[in-house]
Amino acid sequence: IEEISDKLFKHWFIDYNFPCKNGESYQLNGGEMKETEYGFIPSDWNTITMGAILTASTEKVGAREGVPEYSTTNQGVLPRAAKFNKSLTQNSNKNKLIRKGDIIFGMSREIFNFGVMVDKIGSVSPAYHVYHIDTDLMNPEFLEIYMRICSDYFLSLIKPGAREGQVLDKEELSRKIILCPPKDLQDKYVLIRKHMASLIM
């Protein structure tokens, strides 16, 4: 199912053969394209910088009680209790607060650890980078899928030769140009992907 979902992503958002209003594939049927810094894209699509949709968050857990701890892995944001034995810090009040839809970047030097928070609320290590996503322009789940499928394009977000704890190049993140398809098409793709996944549950 995941392989089929990934192929659908490539068909719609890399080959630009998403369905037109008449049900035909856009580029295969002569859909108009325009040249951008990202390359040729459909004429009514846009490109934006990641800095235009991401807002850094340093909000701490503070006095809140019972906020679960999470960590990023190469599979996304997971509850820490499921994989780790010890707490992130002795004082969990200093952890960064994360909310549903936030994107979190972890610290591994060997793999690009990141993910979008899918649960309501949680916390991560103070060393992690947390960003709110502008959901008027970008579906958070779509952004995560996009970054995973086009992972080579996003490798520039890792600082070359960075020590652990300093892996994310925040300046590159701010200026990185990404594709911004119409929001309704992003939402449609995420919905299809979820529906396909639910078929095997």
JSON list of C-alpha atoms in Angstrom, two decimals:
[
{"chain": "A", "resi": 1, "resn": "ILE", "atom": "CA", "xyz": [0.00, 0.00, 0.00]},
{"chain": "A", "resi": 2, "resn": "GLU", "atom": "CA", "xyz": [2.82, 2.40, 0.89]},
{"chain": "A", "resi": 3, "resn": "GLU", "atom": "CA", "xyz": [4.58, 1.65, -2.40]},
{"chain": "A", "resi": 4, "resn": "ILE", "atom": "CA", "xyz": [1.38, 2.36, -4.35]},
{"chain": "A", "resi": 5, "resn": "SER", "atom": "CA", "xyz": [0.84, 5.57, -2.35]},
{"chain": "A", "resi": 6, "resn": "ASP", "atom": "CA", "xyz": [4.41, 6.70, -3.10]},
{"chain": "A", "resi": 7, "resn": "LYS", "atom": "CA", "xyz": [3.90, 6.00, -6.81]},
{"chain": "A", "resi": 8, "resn": "LEU", "atom": "CA", "xyz": [0.72, 8.08, -6.75]},
{"chain": "A", "resi": 9, "resn": "PHE", "atom": "CA", "xyz": [2.67, 10.94, -5.14]},
{"chain": "A", "resi": 10, "resn": "LYS", "atom": "CA", "xyz": [5.27, 10.80, -7.93]},
{"chain": "A", "resi": 11, "resn": "HIS", "atom": "CA", "xyz": [2.54, 10.62, -10.58]},
{"chain": "A", "resi": 12, "resn": "TRP", "atom": "CA", "xyz": [0.77, 13.71, -9.21]},
{"chain": "A", "resi": 13, "resn": "PHE", "atom": "CA", "xyz": [3.54, 15.88, -7.74]},
{"chain": "A", "resi": 14, "resn": "ILE", "atom": "CA", "xyz": [6.69, 14.95, -9.70]},
{"chain": "A", "resi": 15, "resn": "ASP", "atom": "CA", "xyz": [5.32, 13.99, -13.12]},
{"chain": "A", "resi": 16, "resn": "TYR", "atom": "CA", "xyz": [2.44, 16.51, -12.69]},
{"chain": "A", "resi": 17, "resn": "ASN", "atom": "CA", "xyz": [-0.17, 14.03, -13.90]},
{"chain": "A", "resi": 18, "resn": "PHE", "atom": "CA", "xyz": [-2.73, 14.82, -11.23]},
{"chain": "A", "resi": 19, "resn": "PRO", "atom": "CA", "xyz": [-6.36, 14.62, -12.43]},
{"chain": "A", "resi": 20, "resn": "CYS", "atom": "CA", "xyz": [-7.77, 17.70, -14.15]},
{"chain": "A", "resi": 21, "resn": "LYS", "atom": "CA", "xyz": [-11.40, 18.73, -13.69]},
{"chain": "A", "resi": 22, "resn": "ASN", "atom": "CA", "xyz": [-12.31, 16.51, -16.65]},
{"chain": "A", "resi": 23, "resn": "GLY", "atom": "CA", "xyz": [-10.51, 13.58, -15.01]},
{"chain": "A", "resi": 24, "resn": "GLU", "atom": "CA", "xyz": [-7.59, 13.55, -17.48]},
{"chain": "A", "resi": 25, "resn": "SER", "atom": "CA", "xyz": [-3.93, 13.61, -16.41]},
{"chain": "A", "resi": 26, "resn": "TYR", "atom": "CA", "xyz": [-2.61, 17.19, -16.43]},
{"chain": "A", "resi": 27, "resn": "GLN", "atom": "CA", "xyz": [0.77, 17.08, -18.18]},
{"chain": "A", "resi": 28, "resn": "LEU", "atom": "CA", "xyz": [-0.04, 14.09, -20.42]},
{"chain": "A", "resi": 29, "resn": "ASN", "atom": "CA", "xyz": [-2.90, 16.14, -21.85]},
{"chain": "A", "resi": 30, "resn": "GLY", "atom": "CA", "xyz": [-0.94, 19.31, -22.54]},
{"chain": "A", "resi": 31, "resn": "GLY", "atom": "CA", "xyz": [-1.43, 21.12, -19.22]},
{"chain": "A", "resi": 32, "resn": "GLU", "atom": "CA", "xyz": [0.25, 24.52, -19.24]},
{"chain": "A", "resi": 33, "resn": "MET", "atom": "CA", "xyz": [3.60, 24.72, -17.42]},
{"chain": "A", "resi": 34, "resn": "LYS", "atom": "CA", "xyz": [5.70, 27.64, -16.19]},
{"chain": "A", "resi": 35, "resn": "GLU", "atom": "CA", "xyz": [9.40, 27.97, -15.40]},
{"chain": "A", "resi": 36, "resn": "THR", "atom": "CA", "xyz": [10.42, 28.63, -11.78]},
{"chain": "A", "resi": 37, "resn": "GLU", "atom": "CA", "xyz": [13.54, 28.34, -9.60]},
{"chain": "A", "resi": 38, "resn": "TYR", "atom": "CA", "xyz": [12.29, 24.84, -8.75]},
{"chain": "A", "resi": 39, "resn": "GLY", "atom": "CA", "xyz": [11.96, 23.90, -12.44]},
{"chain": "A", "resi": 40, "resn": "PHE", "atom": "CA", "xyz": [8.89, 23.68, -14.69]},
{"chain": "A", "resi": 41, "resn": "ILE", "atom": "CA", "xyz": [5.68, 23.34, -12.69]},
{"chain": "A", "resi": 42, "resn": "PRO", "atom": "CA", "xyz": [1.95, 23.57, -13.52]},
{"chain": "A", "resi": 43, "resn": "SER", "atom": "CA", "xyz": [0.96, 27.15, -14.33]},
{"chain": "A", "resi": 44, "resn": "ASP", "atom": "CA", "xyz": [-1.39, 27.61, -11.35]},
{"chain": "A", "resi": 45, "resn": "TRP", "atom": "CA", "xyz": [0.97, 26.03, -8.78]},
{"chain": "A", "resi": 46, "resn": "ASN", "atom": "CA", "xyz": [3.46, 28.00, -6.69]},
{"chain": "A", "resi": 47, "resn": "THR", "atom": "CA", "xyz": [6.90, 27.67, -5.17]},
{"chain": "A", "resi": 48, "resn": "ILE", "atom": "CA", "xyz": [7.72, 29.06, -1.73]},
{"chain": "A", "resi": 49, "resn": "THR", "atom": "CA", "xyz": [10.60, 28.98, 0.72]},
{"chain": "A", "resi": 50, "resn": "MET", "atom": "CA", "xyz": [10.30, 26.73, 3.74]},
{"chain": "A", "resi": 51, "resn": "GLY", "atom": "CA", "xyz": [10.86, 29.84, 5.84]},
{"chain": "A", "resi": 52, "resn": "ALA", "atom": "CA", "xyz": [7.57, 31.20, 4.52]},
{"chain": "A", "resi": 53, "resn": "ILE", "atom": "CA", "xyz": [5.57, 28.34, 6.06]},
{"chain": "A", "resi": 54, "resn": "LEU", "atom": "CA", "xyz": [7.62, 27.47, 9.16]},
{"chain": "A", "resi": 55, "resn": "THR", "atom": "CA", "xyz": [7.70, 29.40, 12.44]},
{"chain": "A", "resi": 56, "resn": "ALA", "atom": "CA", "xyz": [10.23, 28.32, 15.07]},
{"chain": "A", "resi": 57, "resn": "SER", "atom": "CA", "xyz": [8.79, 27.42, 18.47]},
{"chain": "A", "resi": 58, "resn": "THR", "atom": "CA", "xyz": [10.71, 27.42, 21.75]},
{"chain": "A", "resi": 59, "resn": "GLU", "atom": "CA", "xyz": [7.66, 26.95, 23.99]},
{"chain": "A", "resi": 60, "resn": "LYS", "atom": "CA", "xyz": [8.54, 24.85, 27.05]},
{"chain": "A", "resi": 61, "resn": "VAL", "atom": "CA", "xyz": [6.43, 22.31, 28.95]},
{"chain": "A", "resi": 62, "resn": "GLY", "atom": "CA", "xyz": [6.69, 24.50, 32.05]},
{"chain": "A", "resi": 63, "resn": "ALA", "atom": "CA", "xyz": [4.15, 23.76, 34.77]},
{"chain": "A", "resi": 64, "resn": "ARG", "atom": "CA", "xyz": [2.09, 21.35, 32.63]},
{"chain": "A", "resi": 65, "resn": "GLU", "atom": "CA", "xyz": [1.88, 17.88, 34.11]},
{"chain": "A", "resi": 66, "resn": "GLY", "atom": "CA", "xyz": [1.69, 14.50, 32.39]},
{"chain": "A", "resi": 67, "resn": "VAL", "atom": "CA", "xyz": [3.00, 15.70, 29.00]},
{"chain": "A", "resi": 68, "resn": "PRO", "atom": "CA", "xyz": [4.37, 12.59, 27.24]},
{"chain": "A", "resi": 69, "resn": "GLU", "atom": "CA", "xyz": [7.89, 12.60, 25.81]},
{"chain": "A", "resi": 70, "resn": "TYR", "atom": "CA", "xyz": [8.61, 11.94, 22.12]},
{"chain": "A", "resi": 71, "resn": "SER", "atom": "CA", "xyz": [11.70, 11.44, 19.99]},
{"chain": "A", "resi": 72, "resn": "THR", "atom": "CA", "xyz": [12.30, 11.68, 16.26]},
{"chain": "A", "resi": 73, "resn": "THR", "atom": "CA", "xyz": [13.46, 8.64, 14.32]},
{"chain": "A", "resi": 74, "resn": "ASN", "atom": "CA", "xyz": [13.88, 7.92, 10.63]},
{"chain": "A", "resi": 75, "resn": "GLN", "atom": "CA", "xyz": [10.22, 6.80, 10.81]},
{"chain": "A", "resi": 76, "resn": "GLY", "atom": "CA", "xyz": [8.90, 10.04, 12.26]},
{"chain": "A", "resi": 77, "resn": "VAL", "atom": "CA", "xyz": [7.90, 11.28, 15.71]},
{"chain": "A", "resi": 78, "resn": "LEU", "atom": "CA", "xyz": [7.31, 8.41, 18.13]},
{"chain": "A", "resi": 79, "resn": "PRO", "atom": "CA", "xyz": [6.39, 8.23, 21.85]},
{"chain": "A", "resi": 80, "resn": "ARG", "atom": "CA", "xyz": [9.64, 7.85, 23.73]},
{"chain": "A", "resi": 81, "resn": "ALA", "atom": "CA", "xyz": [8.25, 5.21, 26.09]},
{"chain": "A", "resi": 82, "resn": "ALA", "atom": "CA", "xyz": [7.87, 2.84, 23.16]},
{"chain": "A", "resi": 83, "resn": "LYS", "atom": "CA", "xyz": [11.60, 2.78, 22.30]},
{"chain": "A", "resi": 84, "resn": "PHE", "atom": "CA", "xyz": [13.61, 4.28, 25.14]},
{"chain": "A", "resi": 85, "resn": "ASN", "atom": "CA", "xyz": [14.06, 3.52, 28.82]},
{"chain": "A", "resi": 86, "resn": "LYS", "atom": "CA", "xyz": [15.26, 6.81, 30.26]},
{"chain": "A", "resi": 87, "resn": "SER", "atom": "CA", "xyz": [13.74, 10.29, 30.26]},
{"chain": "A", "resi": 88, "resn": "LEU", "atom": "CA", "xyz": [15.08, 13.03, 28.01]},
{"chain": "A", "resi": 89, "resn": "THR", "atom": "CA", "xyz": [16.06, 15.27, 30.92]},
{"chain": "A", "resi": 90, "resn": "GLN", "atom": "CA", "xyz": [15.93, 15.16, 34.69]},
{"chain": "A", "resi": 91, "resn": "ASN", "atom": "CA", "xyz": [13.61, 18.15, 34.56]},
{"chain": "A", "resi": 92, "resn": "SER", "atom": "CA", "xyz": [10.95, 17.51, 31.92]},
{"chain": "A", "resi": 93, "resn": "ASN", "atom": "CA", "xyz": [9.59, 21.05, 32.44]},
{"chain": "A", "resi": 94, "resn": "LYS", "atom": "CA", "xyz": [12.48, 22.26, 30.28]},
{"chain": "A", "resi": 95, "resn": "ASN", "atom": "CA", "xyz": [11.44, 20.06, 27.35]},
{"chain": "A", "resi": 96, "resn": "LYS", "atom": "CA", "xyz": [10.06, 21.80, 24.26]},
{"chain": "A", "resi": 97, "resn": "LEU", "atom": "CA", "xyz": [6.31, 21.51, 23.85]},
{"chain": "A", "resi": 98, "resn": "ILE", "atom": "CA", "xyz": [5.07, 20.05, 20.57]},
{"chain": "A", "resi": 99, "resn": "ARG", "atom": "CA", "xyz": [1.55, 20.14, 19.21]},
{"chain": "A", "resi": 100, "resn": "LYS", "atom": "CA", "xyz": [-0.30, 18.28, 16.49]},
{"chain": "A", "resi": 101, "resn": "GLY", "atom": "CA", "xyz": [0.93, 19.44, 13.08]},
{"chain": "A", "resi": 102, "resn": "ASP", "atom": "CA", "xyz": [4.33, 20.68, 14.26]},
{"chain": "A", "resi": 103, "resn": "ILE", "atom": "CA", "xyz": [7.42, 19.47, 12.40]},
{"chain": "A", "resi": 104, "resn": "ILE", "atom": "CA", "xyz": [10.33, 18.41, 14.59]},
{"chain": "A", "resi": 105, "resn": "PHE", "atom": "CA", "xyz": [13.95, 17.95, 13.55]},
{"chain": "A", "resi": 106, "resn": "GLY", "atom": "CA", "xyz": [16.15, 15.61, 15.59]},
{"chain": "A", "resi": 107, "resn": "MET", "atom": "CA", "xyz": [19.83, 15.38, 16.18]},
{"chain": "A", "resi": 108, "resn": "SER", "atom": "CA", "xyz": [21.31, 12.30, 14.49]},
{"chain": "A", "resi": 109, "resn": "ARG", "atom": "CA", "xyz": [24.37, 12.95, 12.31]},
{"chain": "A", "resi": 110, "resn": "GLU", "atom": "CA", "xyz": [23.97, 9.69, 10.39]},
{"chain": "A", "resi": 111, "resn": "ILE", "atom": "CA", "xyz": [20.35, 9.97, 9.22]},
{"chain": "A", "resi": 112, "resn": "PHE", "atom": "CA", "xyz": [18.01, 12.92, 8.77]},
{"chain": "A", "resi": 113, "resn": "ASN", "atom": "CA", "xyz": [15.66, 12.50, 11.74]},
{"chain": "A", "resi": 114, "resn": "PHE", "atom": "CA", "xyz": [12.45, 14.50, 11.45]},
{"chain": "A", "resi": 115, "resn": "GLY", "atom": "CA", "xyz": [8.71, 14.07, 11.55]},
{"chain": "A", "resi": 116, "resn": "VAL", "atom": "CA", "xyz": [5.33, 15.70, 12.01]},
{"chain": "A", "resi": 117, "resn": "MET", "atom": "CA", "xyz": [3.53, 15.36, 15.33]},
{"chain": "A", "resi": 118, "resn": "VAL", "atom": "CA", "xyz": [0.26, 13.46, 14.85]},
{"chain": "A", "resi": 119, "resn": "ASP", "atom": "CA", "xyz": [-0.89, 13.34, 18.48]},
{"chain": "A", "resi": 120, "resn": "LYS", "atom": "CA", "xyz": [-2.49, 16.26, 20.31]},
{"chain": "A", "resi": 121, "resn": "ILE", "atom": "CA", "xyz": [0.40, 17.30, 22.54]},
{"chain": "A", "resi": 122, "resn": "GLY", "atom": "CA", "xyz": [3.81, 16.12, 23.71]},
{"chain": "A", "resi": 123, "resn": "SER", "atom": "CA", "xyz": [7.36, 17.18, 24.42]},
{"chain": "A", "resi": 124, "resn": "VAL", "atom": "CA", "xyz": [10.86, 16.67, 23.02]},
{"chain": "A", "resi": 125, "resn": "SER", "atom": "CA", "xyz": [14.41, 17.36, 24.10]},
{"chain": "A", "resi": 126, "resn": "PRO", "atom": "CA", "xyz": [15.31, 21.07, 24.41]},
{"chain": "A", "resi": 127, "resn": "ALA", "atom": "CA", "xyz": [18.01, 20.41, 21.77]},
{"chain": "A", "resi": 128, "resn": "TYR", "atom": "CA", "xyz": [15.44, 19.55, 19.09]},
{"chain": "A", "resi": 129, "resn": "HIS", "atom": "CA", "xyz": [14.18, 22.10, 16.56]},
{"chain": "A", "resi": 130, "resn": "VAL", "atom": "CA", "xyz": [10.40, 22.58, 16.58]},
{"chain": "A", "resi": 131, "resn": "TYR", "atom": "CA", "xyz": [8.43, 24.52, 13.95]},
{"chain": "A", "resi": 132, "resn": "HIS", "atom": "CA", "xyz": [4.76, 25.37, 13.49]},
{"chain": "A", "resi": 133, "resn": "ILE", "atom": "CA", "xyz": [3.56, 24.88, 9.89]},
{"chain": "A", "resi": 134, "resn": "ASP", "atom": "CA", "xyz": [1.27, 27.38, 8.15]},
{"chain": "A", "resi": 135, "resn": "THR", "atom": "CA", "xyz": [-1.65, 25.03, 7.50]},
{"chain": "A", "resi": 136, "resn": "ASP", "atom": "CA", "xyz": [-3.35, 27.54, 5.20]},
{"chain": "A", "resi": 137, "resn": "LEU", "atom": "CA", "xyz": [-0.63, 26.82, 2.65]},
{"chain": "A", "resi": 138, "resn": "MET", "atom": "CA", "xyz": [0.72, 23.38, 3.52]},
{"chain": "A", "resi": 139, "resn": "ASN", "atom": "CA", "xyz": [-0.82, 20.20, 4.89]},
{"chain": "A", "resi": 140, "resn": "PRO", "atom": "CA", "xyz": [1.71, 19.05, 7.53]},
{"chain": "A", "resi": 141, "resn": "GLU", "atom": "CA", "xyz": [1.31, 15.38, 6.63]},
{"chain": "A", "resi": 142, "resn": "PHE", "atom": "CA", "xyz": [1.80, 16.21, 2.96]},
{"chain": "A", "resi": 143, "resn": "LEU", "atom": "CA", "xyz": [5.02, 18.08, 3.79]},
{"chain": "A", "resi": 144, "resn": "GLU", "atom": "CA", "xyz": [6.42, 15.09, 5.69]},
{"chain": "A", "resi": 145, "resn": "ILE", "atom": "CA", "xyz": [5.57, 12.69, 2.83]},
{"chain": "A", "resi": 146, "resn": "TYR", "atom": "CA", "xyz": [7.09, 15.14, 0.31]},
{"chain": "A", "resi": 147, "resn": "MET", "atom": "CA", "xyz": [10.32, 15.39, 2.35]},
{"chain": "A", "resi": 148, "resn": "ARG", "atom": "CA", "xyz": [10.61, 11.61, 2.66]},
{"chain": "A", "resi": 149, "resn": "ILE", "atom": "CA", "xyz": [9.89, 10.75, -0.98]},
{"chain": "A", "resi": 150, "resn": "CYS", "atom": "CA", "xyz": [12.15, 13.56, -2.25]},
{"chain": "A", "resi": 151, "resn": "SER", "atom": "CA", "xyz": [14.73, 12.99, 0.49]},
{"chain": "A", "resi": 152, "resn": "ASP", "atom": "CA", "xyz": [17.76, 13.68, -1.73]},
{"chain": "A", "resi": 153, "resn": "TYR", "atom": "CA", "xyz": [16.47, 17.20, -2.40]},
{"chain": "A", "resi": 154, "resn": "PHE", "atom": "CA", "xyz": [16.26, 17.91, 1.34]},
{"chain": "A", "resi": 155, "resn": "LEU", "atom": "CA", "xyz": [19.71, 16.57, 2.30]},
{"chain": "A", "resi": 156, "resn": "SER", "atom": "CA", "xyz": [21.05, 20.14, 2.06]},
{"chain": "A", "resi": 157, "resn": "LEU", "atom": "CA", "xyz": [19.22, 20.84, 5.34]},
{"chain": "A", "resi": 158, "resn": "ILE", "atom": "CA", "xyz": [21.91, 18.82, 7.15]},
{"chain": "A", "resi": 159, "resn": "LYS", "atom": "CA", "xyz": [24.98, 20.82, 8.13]},
{"chain": "A", "resi": 160, "resn": "PRO", "atom": "CA", "xyz": [28.08, 19.24, 6.57]},
{"chain": "A", "resi": 161, "resn": "GLY", "atom": "CA", "xyz": [30.41, 17.96, 9.25]},
{"chain": "A", "resi": 162, "resn": "ALA", "atom": "CA", "xyz": [28.01, 18.96, 12.01]},
{"chain": "A", "resi": 163, "resn": "ARG", "atom": "CA", "xyz": [28.49, 17.65, 15.51]},
{"chain": "A", "resi": 164, "resn": "GLU", "atom": "CA", "xyz": [25.55, 15.85, 17.08]},
{"chain": "A", "resi": 165, "resn": "GLY", "atom": "CA", "xyz": [23.07, 18.42, 18.38]},
{"chain": "A", "resi": 166, "resn": "GLN", "atom": "CA", "xyz": [23.81, 20.88, 15.55]},
{"chain": "A", "resi": 167, "resn": "VAL", "atom": "CA", "xyz": [22.68, 18.89, 12.53]},
{"chain": "A", "resi": 168, "resn": "LEU", "atom": "CA", "xyz": [19.97, 21.21, 11.14]},
{"chain": "A", "resi": 169, "resn": "ASP", "atom": "CA", "xyz": [21.11, 24.10, 8.95]},
{"chain": "A", "resi": 170, "resn": "LYS", "atom": "CA", "xyz": [18.48, 26.64, 9.95]},
{"chain": "A", "resi": 171, "resn": "GLU", "atom": "CA", "xyz": [19.58, 29.19, 7.37]},
{"chain": "A", "resi": 172, "resn": "GLU", "atom": "CA", "xyz": [19.28, 26.63, 4.58]},
{"chain": "A", "resi": 173, "resn": "LEU", "atom": "CA", "xyz": [15.89, 25.58, 5.97]},
{"chain": "A", "resi": 174, "resn": "SER", "atom": "CA", "xyz": [14.68, 29.16, 5.79]},
{"chain": "A", "resi": 175, "resn": "ARG", "atom": "CA", "xyz": [15.70, 29.68, 2.15]},
{"chain": "A", "resi": 176, "resn": "LYS", "atom": "CA", "xyz": [15.02, 26.19, 0.77]},
{"chain": "A", "resi": 177, "resn": "ILE", "atom": "CA", "xyz": [12.61, 26.45, -2.18]},
{"chain": "A", "resi": 178, "resn": "ILE", "atom": "CA", "xyz": [9.82, 23.90, -2.22]},
{"chain": "A", "resi": 179, "resn": "LEU", "atom": "CA", "xyz": [6.84, 23.09, -4.36]},
{"chain": "A", "resi": 180, "resn": "CYS", "atom": "CA", "xyz": [3.48, 24.35, -3.09]},
{"chain": "A", "resi": 181, "resn": "PRO", "atom": "CA", "xyz": [0.63, 22.60, -4.94]},
{"chain": "A", "resi": 182, "resn": "PRO", "atom": "CA", "xyz": [-2.94, 23.80, -4.36]},
{"chain": "A", "resi": 183, "resn": "LYS", "atom": "CA", "xyz": [-3.97, 22.99, -0.79]},
{"chain": "A", "resi": 184, "resn": "ASP", "atom": "CA", "xyz": [-7.05, 21.04, -1.87]},
{"chain": "A", "resi": 185, "resn": "LEU", "atom": "CA", "xyz": [-4.87, 18.71, -3.97]},
{"chain": "A", "resi": 186, "resn": "GLN", "atom": "CA", "xyz": [-2.50, 18.18, -1.02]},
{"chain": "A", "resi": 187, "resn": "ASP", "atom": "CA", "xyz": [-5.47, 17.35, 1.22]},
{"chain": "A", "resi": 188, "resn": "LYS", "atom": "CA", "xyz": [-6.93, 15.00, -1.39]},
{"chain": "A", "resi": 189, "resn": "TYR", "atom": "CA", "xyz": [-3.67, 13.07, -1.65]},
{"chain": "A", "resi": 190, "resn": "VAL", "atom": "CA", "xyz": [-3.29, 12.73, 2.15]},
{"chain": "A", "resi": 191, "resn": "LEU", "atom": "CA", "xyz": [-6.91, 11.54, 2.40]},
{"chain": "A", "resi": 192, "resn": "ILE", "atom": "CA", "xyz": [-6.37, 8.91, -0.31]},
{"chain": "A", "resi": 193, "resn": "ARG", "atom": "CA", "xyz": [-3.18, 7.73, 1.39]},
{"chain": "A", "resi": 194, "resn": "LYS", "atom": "CA", "xyz": [-4.93, 7.39, 4.76]},
{"chain": "A", "resi": 195, "resn": "HIS", "atom": "CA", "xyz": [-7.87, 5.55, 3.17]},
{"chain": "A", "resi": 196, "resn": "MET", "atom": "CA", "xyz": [-5.53, 3.12, 1.40]},
{"chain": "A", "resi": 197, "resn": "ALA", "atom": "CA", "xyz": [-3.65, 2.48, 4.67]},
{"chain": "A", "resi": 198, "resn": "SER", "atom": "CA", "xyz": [-6.93, 1.82, 6.50]},
{"chain": "A", "resi": 199, "resn": "LEU", "atom": "CA", "xyz": [-7.75, -1.00, 4.07]},
{"chain": "A", "resi": 200, "resn": "ILE", "atom": "CA", "xyz": [-5.02, -3.20, 5.54]},
{"chain": "A", "resi": 201, "resn": "MET", "atom": "CA", "xyz": [-5.67, -2.41, 9.22]}
]
